[in-house]
Amino acid sequence: MPMPPRPMLNALTVPELAQLLDGRARAIEALHWLYAQPPTSNEIPDAIPGVSWKVWRRVKELCGLPKVAVVERTGSPDGTTKYLLDLDGATAETVLIPARGRSTVCVSSQAGCTRNCAFCATATLGFRRSLTAAEMIAQYRLARADAAKDAPARNVVFMGMGEPMDNLDEVLRAIEVLTQAPEPMLAAKQVTVSTSGVLPGMRRFLRESRASLALSLNASTDEQRDRLMPQNRTWPIASLLDALREDRARNPKRVHFIEYVLFSGINDADEDAARLPVLLEGINARVNLIPHNPVPGNPLRPPSDERVLAFQKRVADSGIRCLIRWPRGREVAAACGQLAATKWSEPETVGAPRERWRPIRDR
Ligand code: SAH
């Protein structure tokens, strides 16, 4: 794995730490120390318990910790918390989503995004930069510190801002560190990376990682998907689903999540629901339906709740596990696709909202 230019202490693996500190026991002490610190502190002291200052000096000289400042913390009535972060000048967002018995942290992998999905608020921001593994791990630590005792943050989803496959080295490092013992020791299966379908990255991810993959399919035909997600012209639906089939041959037990954002009058017809199971044949698929979360200045709308339920029933009746992700955090624009650093984005979005959606004729 390529080492960052100035190694970030919170993004080092145990073997890397052990090499730096001349011993695995000291590496473990260092991790315990790190996880006991306030999550946004980036001070490295002269010494820590259990490691002599002479050895620790190497860490102090060589390593840094990422600069993370919480600009705004917004709670939603449904319990979701959205963090607007300043990461050394770049803006990104993290969301803490509590559920019964566990919480999920939704992490950003980039500040902005270069993929131009017609329905996603992040796309309106443009692209600032990719985040480092250290910044992704810091997001997790920050949110987990706020999780309720009876709902610890055991799940991480890379579903915040950005396309993880466009920053895969850093995402893979973040996952490796998040899943390592003794801290924070998340289960690989409980870490999910969501992709808009960047095929080369997706294939590499499936080969190299044990974490879960979610593919944002969002359409049942290439014609629809070309319009919603322009990169579909490069990597069409069949090529993406073939990659999942190939992975099934290697990892028969791994489940693949299929995200399907429902847009009224675009991809929510009975015919779409009928096409999905055919497309997903031979894939260990679990479908998550996401009613579209409206984005200011964008005409796309979610279907009625009844339509969403009818769509789910059709897919589920075909024998595919299909759940609805009813929006969480919509009140504070923290729901899927609404992450656009609202507070800071104004200078970049002045003027008439860009027409990002061209209606499909002949529907
Ligand atoms: N770039 C990655 C991860 C970020 S988006 C990806 O595309 O998968 C995470 C999920 O939110 C994706 O499934 C995406 O399709 C969905 N999404 C994006 N905009 C949305 C919106 N306005 N309403 C509902 N879901 C949205």
Coordinates of C-alpha atoms and ligand atoms in Angstrom, one line a residue:
M1 CA 0.0 0.0 0.0
P2 CA 1.5 3.4 -0.9
M3 CA 2.5 5.4 2.2
P4 CA 1.3 9.0 2.4
P5 CA 4.1 11.6 2.0
R6 CA 3.8 12.6 5.7
P7 CA 2.5 9.5 7.4
M8 CA -0.7 10.3 9.4
L9 CA -0.6 8.5 12.7
N10 CA -4.3 7.6 12.7
A11 CA -4.0 6.0 9.3
L12 CA -1.1 3.6 10.0
T13 CA -1.7 -0.1 10.1
V14 CA -0.5 -2.1 13.1
P15 CA 2.5 -3.6 11.1
E16 CA 3.5 -0.1 10.0
L17 CA 3.2 1.2 13.6
A18 CA 5.2 -1.8 14.9
Q19 CA 8.0 -1.0 12.4
L20 CA 8.1 2.6 13.5
L21 CA 8.0 1.8 17.2
D22 CA 10.1 -1.3 17.1
G23 CA 7.6 -3.7 18.4
R24 CA 4.0 -4.8 18.2
A25 CA 3.2 -4.2 21.9
R26 CA 4.2 -0.5 21.5
A27 CA 2.0 -0.3 18.4
I28 CA -0.9 -1.5 20.4
E29 CA -0.2 1.0 23.2
A30 CA -0.1 3.7 20.6
L31 CA -3.5 2.7 19.2
H32 CA -5.1 2.6 22.7
W33 CA -3.6 6.0 23.4
L34 CA -4.9 7.4 20.1
Y35 CA -8.5 6.1 20.6
A36 CA -8.6 7.7 24.0
Q37 CA -7.8 11.2 22.6
P38 CA -10.5 13.7 21.7
P39 CA -11.4 12.9 18.1
T40 CA -10.4 16.2 16.6
S41 CA -7.2 16.7 18.5
N42 CA -4.2 16.7 16.2
E43 CA -1.5 17.1 18.8
I44 CA 1.1 14.5 19.2
P45 CA 2.7 14.7 22.7
D46 CA 6.3 14.1 23.6
A47 CA 5.6 10.8 25.2
I48 CA 2.6 8.4 25.7
P49 CA 2.1 5.8 28.4
G50 CA 3.8 2.5 27.7
V51 CA 6.2 3.8 25.1
S52 CA 9.5 5.4 26.1
W53 CA 10.0 8.9 24.8
K54 CA 13.1 7.8 22.9
V55 CA 11.1 5.5 20.7
W56 CA 8.1 7.8 20.5
R57 CA 10.3 10.6 19.3
R58 CA 10.3 9.0 15.9
V59 CA 6.5 9.2 15.7
K60 CA 6.6 12.8 16.9
E61 CA 9.2 13.7 14.2
L62 CA 7.8 11.8 11.3
C63 CA 4.0 11.7 11.7
G64 CA 1.2 14.1 11.8
L65 CA -2.6 13.9 12.5
P66 CA -5.2 15.4 10.1
K67 CA -6.6 18.8 10.7
V68 CA -10.3 18.4 11.3
A69 CA -12.6 21.1 12.5
V70 CA -16.4 20.8 13.0
V71 CA -17.9 23.9 11.4
E72 CA -21.4 22.9 12.2
R73 CA -23.2 20.0 13.8
T74 CA -26.9 19.7 12.9
G75 CA -29.3 17.3 14.6
S76 CA -32.4 16.2 12.8
P77 CA -35.6 15.3 14.7
D78 CA -35.2 11.7 13.5
G79 CA -31.9 11.4 15.5
T80 CA -29.5 11.8 12.5
T81 CA -26.6 14.2 13.1
K82 CA -24.8 15.9 10.2
Y83 CA -21.3 17.3 10.6
L84 CA -20.0 20.0 8.3
L85 CA -16.3 19.7 8.4
D86 CA -13.3 21.8 7.5
L87 CA -10.6 19.5 6.5
D88 CA -7.5 21.7 6.2
G89 CA -9.5 24.0 3.9
A90 CA -11.6 21.5 2.1
T91 CA -15.3 21.1 3.1
A92 CA -16.9 17.7 3.5
E93 CA -19.8 16.2 5.4
T94 CA -20.3 13.2 7.6
V95 CA -23.5 11.8 8.9
L96 CA -24.2 9.7 12.1
I97 CA -27.3 7.6 11.7
P98 CA -28.5 5.9 14.9
A99 CA -30.6 2.7 14.8
R100 CA -31.7 0.3 17.4
G101 CA -28.6 -1.3 18.9
R102 CA -26.1 0.2 16.5
S103 CA -25.3 3.4 14.6
T104 CA -24.0 3.9 11.1
V105 CA -21.4 6.5 10.1
C106 CA -21.7 7.8 6.6
V107 CA -18.3 9.0 5.5
S108 CA -17.2 11.2 2.6
S109 CA -14.3 10.1 0.4
Q110 CA -13.9 13.3 -1.5
A111 CA -14.7 17.0 -1.1
G112 CA -17.0 17.3 -4.0
C113 CA -17.2 14.8 -6.8
T114 CA -16.2 14.6 -10.5
R115 CA -19.1 12.3 -11.5
N116 CA -21.9 14.3 -12.8
C117 CA -25.0 12.3 -11.6
A118 CA -28.1 14.3 -12.6
F119 CA -29.8 13.8 -9.2
C120 CA -27.1 14.3 -6.7
A121 CA -26.5 17.6 -4.8
T122 CA -22.8 16.9 -4.4
A123 CA -22.4 17.1 -8.2
T124 CA -23.5 20.8 -8.1
L125 CA -20.4 21.6 -6.0
G126 CA -17.7 20.6 -8.4
F127 CA -14.6 19.0 -7.1
R128 CA -12.2 20.3 -4.5
R129 CA -9.9 17.3 -3.7
S130 CA -9.8 13.7 -2.7
L131 CA -9.7 13.1 1.0
T132 CA -6.9 11.1 2.7
A133 CA -7.4 7.9 4.5
A134 CA -6.6 9.8 7.7
E135 CA -9.4 12.2 7.0
M136 CA -11.9 9.4 6.4
I137 CA -10.9 7.6 9.6
A138 CA -11.1 11.0 11.5
Q139 CA -14.7 11.3 10.3
Y140 CA -15.5 7.9 11.7
R141 CA -13.9 8.7 15.0
L142 CA -15.7 12.1 15.3
A143 CA -19.1 10.6 14.7
R144 CA -18.6 7.6 16.9
A145 CA -17.8 9.8 19.8
D146 CA -21.3 11.1 19.6
A147 CA -23.1 7.7 19.2
A148 CA -25.3 6.7 22.1
K149 CA -23.8 4.0 24.5
D150 CA -26.6 1.6 23.5
A151 CA -26.1 2.2 19.8
P152 CA -22.3 2.2 19.2
A153 CA -21.0 3.1 15.7
R154 CA -20.2 -0.4 14.3
N155 CA -21.2 0.3 10.7
V156 CA -19.5 2.6 8.2
V157 CA -20.8 3.4 4.8
F158 CA -18.8 5.3 2.2
M159 CA -21.9 7.0 0.9
G160 CA -21.2 10.6 1.7
M161 CA -19.7 13.0 -0.7
G162 CA -17.5 11.7 -3.5
E163 CA -16.9 8.6 -5.6
P164 CA -14.8 6.2 -3.5
M165 CA -13.5 4.3 -6.6
D166 CA -11.9 7.6 -7.8
N167 CA -9.9 7.6 -4.6
L168 CA -9.4 3.9 -4.1
D169 CA -5.9 3.7 -2.6
E170 CA -7.0 6.0 0.3
V171 CA -10.3 4.2 0.7
L172 CA -8.7 0.8 0.9
R173 CA -6.2 2.1 3.5
A174 CA -9.1 3.6 5.5
I175 CA -10.9 0.2 5.5
E176 CA -7.8 -1.7 6.4
V177 CA -7.3 0.5 9.4
L178 CA -11.0 0.7 10.4
T179 CA -11.1 -3.1 10.5
Q180 CA -7.9 -3.8 12.4
A181 CA -7.5 -5.1 15.9
P182 CA -7.5 -3.9 18.6
E183 CA -9.1 -0.6 17.5
P184 CA -11.6 0.2 16.1
M185 CA -12.1 -3.4 14.9
L186 CA -15.1 -3.0 12.7
A187 CA -16.2 -6.2 10.9
A188 CA -15.3 -6.0 7.2
K189 CA -18.9 -6.9 6.3
Q190 CA -20.1 -3.9 8.2
V191 CA -18.1 -1.5 6.1
T192 CA -19.8 -0.7 2.8
V193 CA -18.4 1.2 -0.1
S194 CA -21.0 2.6 -2.5
T195 CA -20.0 3.3 -6.1
S196 CA -21.7 5.0 -9.0
G197 CA -20.2 2.2 -11.1
V198 CA -16.6 3.1 -12.0
L199 CA -15.8 -0.3 -13.4
P200 CA -12.0 -0.5 -13.1
G201 CA -12.1 0.6 -9.5
M202 CA -15.0 -1.6 -8.7
R203 CA -13.2 -4.7 -10.0
R204 CA -10.1 -3.9 -8.0
F205 CA -12.1 -3.3 -4.9
L206 CA -13.9 -6.6 -5.2
R207 CA -10.5 -8.4 -5.7
E208 CA -8.7 -6.6 -2.9
S209 CA -11.2 -5.9 -0.1
R210 CA -13.4 -8.0 2.1
A211 CA -15.7 -5.1 2.7
S212 CA -19.2 -4.9 1.2
L213 CA -19.9 -3.2 -2.1
A214 CA -23.0 -1.3 -3.0
L215 CA -23.6 -0.5 -6.7
S216 CA -25.8 2.6 -7.4
L217 CA -27.7 1.1 -10.3
N218 CA -30.6 3.5 -10.3
A219 CA -32.0 2.4 -13.6
S220 CA -33.3 -0.6 -15.4
T221 CA -32.2 0.3 -18.9
D222 CA -29.0 1.9 -20.3
E223 CA -31.2 4.6 -21.9
Q224 CA -32.4 5.7 -18.5
R225 CA -29.0 5.3 -16.8
D226 CA -27.1 7.2 -19.6
R227 CA -29.3 10.2 -18.7
L228 CA -29.1 9.9 -14.9
M229 CA -25.4 8.9 -14.7
P230 CA -23.4 10.1 -17.8
Q231 CA -20.5 7.6 -17.1
N232 CA -22.9 4.8 -18.0
R233 CA -21.8 5.4 -21.6
T234 CA -18.4 4.2 -20.6
W235 CA -19.4 1.4 -18.2
P236 CA -22.9 0.3 -19.1
I237 CA -25.2 -1.7 -16.8
A238 CA -24.2 -5.2 -18.2
S239 CA -20.5 -4.6 -17.6
L240 CA -21.1 -3.6 -14.0
L241 CA -23.4 -6.5 -13.2
D242 CA -20.9 -8.9 -14.9
A243 CA -18.3 -7.7 -12.4
L244 CA -20.6 -8.7 -9.6
R245 CA -21.2 -12.1 -11.2
E246 CA -17.4 -12.7 -11.5
D247 CA -17.0 -11.8 -7.9
R248 CA -19.7 -14.3 -6.9
A249 CA -17.6 -17.0 -8.5
R250 CA -14.7 -16.0 -6.3
N251 CA -16.7 -15.2 -3.1
P252 CA -20.0 -17.2 -3.3
K253 CA -21.1 -15.9 0.1
R254 CA -20.5 -12.2 -0.4
V255 CA -23.7 -10.2 -0.7
H256 CA -23.8 -7.4 -3.2
F257 CA -26.0 -4.4 -2.5
I258 CA -27.8 -2.7 -5.3
E259 CA -29.0 0.8 -4.7
Y260 CA -31.9 2.0 -6.7
V261 CA -33.0 5.6 -6.3
L262 CA -36.6 5.9 -7.4
F263 CA -37.6 9.0 -9.4
S264 CA -41.2 9.6 -10.2
G265 CA -42.0 8.9 -13.9
I266 CA -38.4 8.0 -14.7
N267 CA -37.5 4.6 -13.4
D268 CA -40.5 3.7 -11.1
A269 CA -42.8 1.9 -13.6
D270 CA -43.9 -1.7 -13.1
E271 CA -41.8 -2.6 -16.2
D272 CA -38.7 -1.3 -14.3
A273 CA -39.6 -3.5 -11.4
A274 CA -40.0 -6.4 -13.7
R275 CA -36.7 -5.9 -15.5
L276 CA -34.7 -5.6 -12.3
P277 CA -34.8 -9.3 -11.3
V278 CA -33.9 -10.3 -14.8
L279 CA -30.8 -8.0 -14.7
L280 CA -29.8 -9.3 -11.3
E281 CA -29.9 -13.0 -12.2
G282 CA -26.9 -14.9 -11.0
I283 CA -26.0 -12.1 -8.5
N284 CA -26.3 -12.5 -4.7
A285 CA -28.2 -9.2 -4.7
R286 CA -29.9 -7.3 -2.0
V287 CA -31.8 -4.3 -3.4
N288 CA -32.2 -1.1 -1.4
L289 CA -34.8 1.3 -2.8
I290 CA -34.2 4.9 -2.0
P291 CA -37.0 7.3 -2.7
H292 CA -35.3 10.3 -4.3
N293 CA -34.4 13.2 -2.0
P294 CA -35.2 16.4 -3.8
V295 CA -32.3 18.8 -4.4
P296 CA -33.0 22.5 -4.7
G297 CA -33.2 23.7 -8.3
N298 CA -33.7 20.2 -9.7
P299 CA -37.0 19.0 -11.1
L300 CA -36.6 15.3 -10.2
R301 CA -39.1 14.1 -7.6
P302 CA -39.7 10.9 -5.6
P303 CA -42.7 8.7 -6.4
S304 CA -45.6 8.6 -3.9
D305 CA -45.1 6.2 -0.9
E306 CA -47.7 3.9 -2.5
R307 CA -45.7 3.7 -5.7
V308 CA -42.5 2.9 -3.7
L309 CA -44.3 0.2 -1.8
A310 CA -45.7 -1.3 -5.0
F311 CA -42.3 -1.3 -6.6
Q312 CA -40.8 -3.0 -3.6
K313 CA -43.5 -5.7 -3.6
R314 CA -42.9 -6.5 -7.3
V315 CA -39.2 -6.9 -6.8
A316 CA -39.6 -8.9 -3.6
D317 CA -42.2 -11.1 -5.1
S318 CA -39.6 -12.2 -7.7
G319 CA -37.6 -13.6 -4.8
I320 CA -35.0 -10.8 -4.4
R321 CA -34.5 -9.3 -1.0
C322 CA -35.6 -5.7 -1.4
L323 CA -35.8 -3.1 1.3
I324 CA -36.9 0.5 1.2
R325 CA -34.5 3.1 2.7
W326 CA -37.0 5.7 3.8
P327 CA -35.1 9.0 4.0
R328 CA -33.3 9.9 7.3
G329 CA -32.1 13.4 7.9
R330 CA -34.1 15.0 5.1
E331 CA -34.9 17.9 7.4
V332 CA -31.3 18.9 7.6
A333 CA -30.3 17.9 4.1
A334 CA -28.3 15.0 5.4
A335 CA -30.1 12.3 3.4
C336 CA -28.6 10.5 0.5
G337 CA -27.6 12.8 -2.3
Q338 CA -28.3 16.0 -0.3
L339 CA -24.7 16.5 0.9
A340 CA -23.6 19.7 -0.7
A341 CA -22.0 21.6 2.1
T342 CA -25.1 23.9 2.0
K343 CA -23.5 26.5 4.2
W344 CA -20.5 27.1 2.1
S345 CA -21.7 26.3 -1.3
E346 CA -23.5 29.6 -2.1
P347 CA -20.6 31.4 -3.9
E348 CA -20.2 28.4 -6.2
T349 CA -23.9 28.1 -7.0
V350 CA -25.0 31.7 -7.6
G351 CA -27.0 32.4 -10.8
A352 CA -29.7 30.2 -12.3
P353 CA -29.6 26.6 -11.2
R354 CA -28.0 24.5 -13.9
E355 CA -30.6 22.4 -15.8
R356 CA -29.1 19.1 -14.9
W357 CA -32.0 16.9 -16.0
R358 CA -33.3 16.6 -19.5
P359 CA -36.8 14.9 -19.6
I360 CA -36.9 11.6 -21.4
R361 CA -39.3 11.8 -24.3
D362 CA -41.6 8.9 -25.3
R363 CA -42.3 7.8 -21.8
Ligands
SAH1 N1 -20.6 8.1 -5.3 C1 -21.1 7.0 -4.6 C2 -21.4 7.3 -3.2 C3 -22.2 8.5 -2.8 S1 -23.9 8.6 -3.1 C4 -22.3 6.4 -5.3 O1 -22.8 7.0 -6.3 O2 -22.7 5.3 -4.9 C5 -24.7 7.4 -2.1 C6 -26.0 6.9 -2.6 O3 -27.0 8.0 -2.6 C7 -26.0 6.4 -4.0 O4 -26.7 5.2 -4.1 C8 -26.7 7.5 -4.8 O5 -27.3 6.9 -6.0 C9 -27.7 8.0 -3.8 N2 -28.2 9.3 -4.1 C10 -27.5 10.3 -4.7 N3 -28.3 11.4 -4.8 C11 -29.5 11.1 -4.3 C12 -30.7 11.8 -4.0 N4 -30.8 13.1 -4.4 N5 -31.7 11.2 -3.4 C13 -31.6 9.9 -3.0 N6 -30.4 9.2 -3.2 C14 -29.4 9.8 -3.8

